[in-house]
Short mmCIF file of C-alpha atoms in Angstrom, two decimals:
data_model
loop_
_atom_site.label_atom_id
_atom_site.label_comp_id
_atom_site.label_asym_id
_atom_site.label_seq_id
_atom_site.Cartn_x
_atom_site.Cartn_y
_atom_site.Cartn_z
CA MET A 1 155.24 113.24 84.63
CA LYS A 2 157.36 115.76 82.76
CA GLU A 3 156.38 119.34 82.18
CA GLU A 4 156.14 118.70 78.42
CA ASP A 5 153.70 115.84 78.98
CA TRP A 6 151.54 118.00 81.23
CA GLN A 7 151.45 120.70 78.58
CA ILE A 8 150.42 118.13 75.96
CA LEU A 9 147.54 116.97 78.19
CA LEU A 10 146.30 120.55 78.65
CA GLU A 11 146.43 121.19 74.93
CA THR A 12 144.59 117.93 74.21
CA GLU A 13 141.89 118.78 76.74
CA GLU A 14 141.51 122.29 75.29
CA GLU A 15 141.22 120.93 71.74
CA TYR A 16 138.66 118.33 72.83
CA ILE A 17 136.47 120.91 74.62
CA LYS A 18 136.77 123.27 71.68
CA ASN A 19 135.56 120.56 69.31
CA LEU A 20 132.56 119.81 71.54
CA CYS A 21 131.62 123.47 71.64
CA THR A 22 132.05 123.75 67.86
CA GLN A 23 129.64 120.86 67.32
CA ILE A 24 127.07 122.66 69.50
CA LEU A 25 127.64 126.11 68.01
CA LYS A 26 127.14 124.98 64.42
CA PHE A 27 123.38 124.77 65.16
CA LYS A 28 123.43 128.41 66.38
CA PRO A 29 121.71 128.00 69.75
CA ASP A 30 121.03 130.81 72.20
CA LEU A 31 120.99 128.71 75.39
CA VAL A 32 122.71 125.48 76.42
CA ILE A 33 121.51 123.50 79.47
CA THR A 34 123.30 120.51 80.90
CA GLU A 35 122.72 118.25 83.92
CA GLU A 36 126.44 117.77 84.44
CA GLY A 37 129.24 120.25 85.13
CA LEU A 38 130.58 122.66 82.54
CA SER A 39 134.24 123.69 82.58
CA ASP A 40 135.27 127.31 82.55
CA LEU A 41 136.91 126.79 79.19
CA ALA A 42 133.67 125.54 77.67
CA ILE A 43 131.81 128.49 79.16
CA HIS A 44 134.42 130.76 77.61
CA TYR A 45 133.88 129.37 74.12
CA LEU A 46 130.10 129.49 74.46
CA SER A 47 129.97 133.02 75.89
CA LYS A 48 132.38 134.19 73.21
CA ALA A 49 129.81 133.05 70.65
CA GLY A 50 127.01 134.83 72.50
CA VAL A 51 125.47 131.64 73.96
CA SER A 52 124.27 131.45 77.57
CA ALA A 53 124.83 128.23 79.52
CA ILE A 54 123.24 126.65 82.63
CA ARG A 55 125.00 123.76 84.32
CA ARG A 56 124.23 121.19 87.05
CA LEU A 57 120.50 121.25 86.46
CA GLN A 58 118.32 118.58 88.00
CA LYS A 59 117.01 115.90 85.68
CA THR A 60 113.38 116.66 86.49
CA ASP A 61 113.84 120.35 85.74
CA ASN A 62 115.67 119.50 82.53
CA ASN A 63 112.76 117.32 81.42
CA ARG A 64 110.28 120.10 82.12
CA ILE A 65 112.33 122.64 80.15
CA ALA A 66 112.51 120.19 77.24
CA LYS A 67 108.71 119.90 77.22
CA ALA A 68 108.28 123.66 77.40
CA CYS A 69 110.68 124.44 74.58
CA GLY A 70 110.12 121.40 72.36
CA THR A 71 113.69 120.21 72.85
CA VAL A 72 115.05 116.70 72.61
CA ILE A 73 117.62 115.85 75.28
CA VAL A 74 120.81 114.31 73.88
CA ASN A 75 123.64 112.64 75.79
CA ARG A 76 126.54 113.50 73.46
CA PRO A 77 127.17 116.59 71.31
CA GLU A 78 128.14 114.28 68.45
CA GLU A 79 124.55 112.94 68.38
CA LEU A 80 122.99 116.41 68.23
CA GLN A 81 120.78 117.13 65.22
CA GLU A 82 119.03 120.24 64.06
CA SER A 83 115.63 118.76 64.90
CA ASP A 84 116.74 118.32 68.52
CA VAL A 85 117.19 122.05 69.07
CA GLY A 86 114.16 123.58 70.76
CA THR A 87 112.66 126.61 69.05
CA GLY A 88 109.54 127.02 71.17
CA ALA A 89 110.96 129.42 73.78
CA GLY A 90 110.54 133.16 73.30
CA LEU A 91 112.83 134.74 75.88
CA PHE A 92 115.46 133.67 78.40
CA GLU A 93 116.29 136.05 81.24
CA VAL A 94 117.73 136.03 84.73
CA LYS A 95 116.06 137.95 87.54
CA LYS A 96 117.05 138.58 91.12
CA ILE A 97 114.27 137.96 93.61
CA GLY A 98 115.28 138.72 97.18
CA ASP A 99 118.83 137.42 97.59
CA GLU A 100 118.66 134.70 94.91
CA PHE A 101 118.86 134.66 91.11
CA PHE A 102 116.22 132.86 89.05
CA ALA A 103 116.35 131.93 85.38
CA PHE A 104 113.12 132.40 83.40
CA ILE A 105 112.18 130.87 80.04
CA ILE A 106 109.02 132.66 78.96
CA ASP A 107 106.80 133.28 75.94
CA CYS A 108 106.89 129.61 74.89
CA LYS A 109 104.77 128.79 71.83
CA ASP A 110 103.27 125.48 72.86
CA PRO A 111 104.54 124.63 76.34
CA LYS A 112 103.83 121.18 77.72
CA ALA A 113 105.07 122.16 81.16
CA CYS A 114 105.25 125.33 83.26
CA THR A 115 106.49 126.54 86.63
CA VAL A 116 104.57 128.22 89.44
CA LEU A 117 106.71 130.42 91.67
CA LEU A 118 105.54 130.54 95.30
CA ARG A 119 106.76 133.09 97.85
CA ARG A 120 105.89 133.27 101.56
CA PRO A 121 107.52 134.87 104.61
CA SER A 122 108.38 131.55 106.25
CA LYS A 123 109.22 128.01 105.16
CA ASP A 124 106.30 126.44 107.05
CA VAL A 125 103.75 128.71 105.41
CA LEU A 126 105.39 128.12 102.01
CA ASN A 127 105.15 124.32 102.45
CA GLU A 128 101.46 124.64 103.37
CA VAL A 129 100.75 126.78 100.30
CA GLU A 130 102.60 124.29 98.13
CA ARG A 131 100.50 121.40 99.48
CA ASN A 132 97.29 123.34 98.88
CA LEU A 133 98.37 124.16 95.33
CA GLN A 134 99.16 120.52 94.60
CA ASP A 135 95.74 119.48 95.93
CA ALA A 136 94.00 122.09 93.80
CA MET A 137 95.85 121.06 90.68
CA SER A 138 95.04 117.40 91.39
CA VAL A 139 91.37 118.29 91.63
CA ALA A 140 91.53 120.17 88.31
CA ARG A 141 93.31 117.18 86.70
CA ASN A 142 90.67 114.75 87.94
CA ILE A 143 87.84 116.91 86.62
CA LEU A 144 89.49 117.20 83.22
CA LYS A 145 89.88 113.41 83.08
CA ASN A 146 86.30 112.77 84.18
CA LEU A 147 83.74 115.58 83.90
CA LYS A 148 81.25 113.89 86.27
CA LEU A 149 80.61 115.65 89.62
CA LEU A 150 78.89 114.60 92.80
CA PRO A 151 77.44 116.78 95.62
CA GLY A 152 79.98 117.54 98.32
CA GLY A 153 79.67 118.05 102.05
CA GLY A 154 79.23 114.30 102.65
CA ALA A 155 75.94 114.19 100.69
CA THR A 156 77.16 111.24 98.60
CA GLU A 157 78.28 109.27 101.62
CA LEU A 158 74.98 109.94 103.43
CA THR A 159 72.99 108.73 100.43
CA VAL A 160 75.04 105.57 100.10
CA SER A 161 74.81 104.94 103.83
CA ALA A 162 71.02 105.37 103.80
CA THR A 163 70.74 102.97 100.88
CA LEU A 164 72.84 100.37 102.61
CA LYS A 165 70.81 100.65 105.82
CA GLN A 166 67.61 100.32 103.82
CA LYS A 167 68.87 97.11 102.28
CA SER A 168 70.19 95.66 105.53
CA SER A 169 67.31 96.50 107.87
CA SER A 170 63.68 97.57 107.84
CA VAL A 171 64.03 100.65 110.01
CA LYS A 172 61.48 103.28 108.96
CA GLY A 173 62.51 106.80 108.16
CA VAL A 174 65.46 105.90 105.98
CA GLU A 175 63.42 105.71 102.81
CA LYS A 176 62.86 109.47 102.86
CA HIS A 177 66.56 110.11 102.38
CA ALA A 178 67.05 107.14 100.10
CA ASN A 179 64.34 108.03 97.60
CA GLY A 180 66.32 111.02 96.34
CA GLU A 181 64.45 113.82 98.12
CA ASN A 182 67.38 114.60 100.39
CA ALA A 183 70.13 113.20 98.22
CA TRP A 184 71.69 116.71 97.88
CA VAL A 185 71.73 117.36 101.61
CA GLY A 186 75.19 117.61 103.18
CA ILE A 187 77.13 119.35 105.91
CA ASP A 188 78.55 122.87 105.47
CA GLY A 189 82.18 122.63 106.62
CA ARG A 190 82.29 126.30 107.71
CA SER A 191 79.02 126.67 109.65
CA GLY A 192 78.32 123.02 110.44
CA ASP A 193 74.73 123.40 109.19
CA ILE A 194 72.92 120.79 107.08
CA VAL A 195 72.25 122.50 103.77
CA ASP A 196 71.56 121.69 100.12
CA MET A 197 74.91 121.12 98.41
CA LYS A 198 73.36 121.78 95.01
CA GLU A 199 72.27 125.27 96.03
CA ARG A 200 75.64 126.04 97.67
CA LYS A 201 77.43 124.70 94.55
CA ILE A 202 79.65 122.40 96.59
CA TRP A 203 80.79 119.52 94.44
CA ASP A 204 83.19 116.58 94.61
CA SER A 205 85.03 114.87 91.80
CA TYR A 206 83.51 111.59 90.69
CA SER A 207 86.92 110.01 90.28
CA VAL A 208 87.86 110.77 93.89
CA LYS A 209 84.55 109.46 95.26
CA ALA A 210 84.76 106.30 93.19
CA GLN A 211 88.26 105.60 94.48
CA THR A 212 87.13 106.38 98.05
CA PHE A 213 84.36 103.79 97.94
CA LYS A 214 86.61 101.29 96.24
CA THR A 215 89.25 101.67 98.97
CA ALA A 216 86.62 101.44 101.71
CA ILE A 217 85.17 98.22 100.24
CA GLU A 218 88.64 96.72 99.88
CA ALA A 219 89.47 97.62 103.50
CA ALA A 220 86.19 96.10 104.73
CA CYS A 221 86.83 92.89 102.80
CA MET A 222 90.34 92.69 104.24
CA LEU A 223 89.03 93.11 107.79
CA LEU A 224 86.40 90.44 107.21
CA ARG A 225 89.05 88.02 105.99
CA ILE A 226 91.14 88.75 109.09
CA ASP A 227 88.10 88.15 111.29
CA ASP A 228 87.50 84.76 109.66
CA ILE A 229 91.11 83.79 110.32
CA VAL A 230 91.04 84.90 113.94
CA SER A 231 87.68 83.19 114.67
CA GLY A 232 89.06 79.93 113.23
CA ILE A 233 91.90 79.74 115.76
CA LYS A 234 91.17 77.57 118.83
CA LYS A 235 93.26 78.09 121.94
CA LYS A 236 94.25 75.14 124.14
CA GLN A 237 92.52 75.18 127.53
CA ALA A 238 94.08 74.16 130.79
CA PRO A 239 92.58 71.12 132.53
CA GLY A 240 89.49 72.06 134.50
CA ALA A 241 89.18 75.51 132.96
CA SER A 242 85.77 76.60 131.75
CA ALA A 243 85.15 77.18 128.05
CA PRO A 244 85.51 80.78 126.96
CA LYS A 245 82.34 82.64 126.20
CA GLN A 246 81.53 83.45 122.60
CA PRO A 247 81.58 87.16 121.78
CA GLN A 248 78.12 88.68 121.45
CA ILE A 249 77.09 91.36 118.94
CA GLU A 250 74.13 93.64 119.33
CA MET A 251 72.34 94.13 116.02
CA GLU A 252 70.92 97.49 115.05
CA GLY A 253 67.19 97.63 115.66
CA ASP A 254 67.29 94.98 118.43
CA ALA A 255 68.48 97.27 121.20
CA ASP A 256 64.93 97.86 122.44
CA ASN A 257 64.25 94.11 122.75
CA GLU A 258 67.71 93.50 124.31
CA GLN A 259 68.33 90.50 122.12
CA MET A 260 71.94 89.38 121.91
CA ILE A 261 72.89 87.31 118.87
CA PRO A 262 76.05 85.15 119.19
CA GLU A 263 78.66 85.23 116.52
#
């Protein structure tokens, strides 16, 4: 390639980048964010017009910023329209925290997304705090979706267990818990005492409990199906070998009489 050809390529590239920046600058933005790289020449044209630029942003972060600012993400500057430019952000600034720089977009009018900045002395502690925050936000989301609450501390499980035992056997003493008198009684996770969850204001989300029971029932049904399949398999016996004994199950309430019921 000749030197003249190389110069023509550079001039063509410069003209192309200048046209792209011109198409962006005609909408008079203050900040440009892109998921891909941004050449130094493009940064020069943007900064010359007083426009800040952020490059190589993750797609998930770009989507959150779009929700916070009311922006529509476009793939090509030629497709950019005035309605795509976000006007919901109030201020963009860069701050140095520790040894790293962070970009902040604050004072948004109607943000659909936000960022929580967590700081801890070690990475392990930071990961634990992040998991706890995610759990707390999930609980808040479930409550907003379904405003029903159930007593915590295992009170719901104890009530359901007592009701199931009452239906499956005639053991006395279960009815007292099943009739609702002790339906609020649960276990305090800190002290280990049996207390009234309603008085302690310990509640569980209805959505979580409903999913818990649903998963438990599905798991029980799956195990029962497996048991049916296993019990239906007959092993070949060697000549002269005695027949294997059937497994025996001790039913609740029959322990005193020592009655063994075969499968």
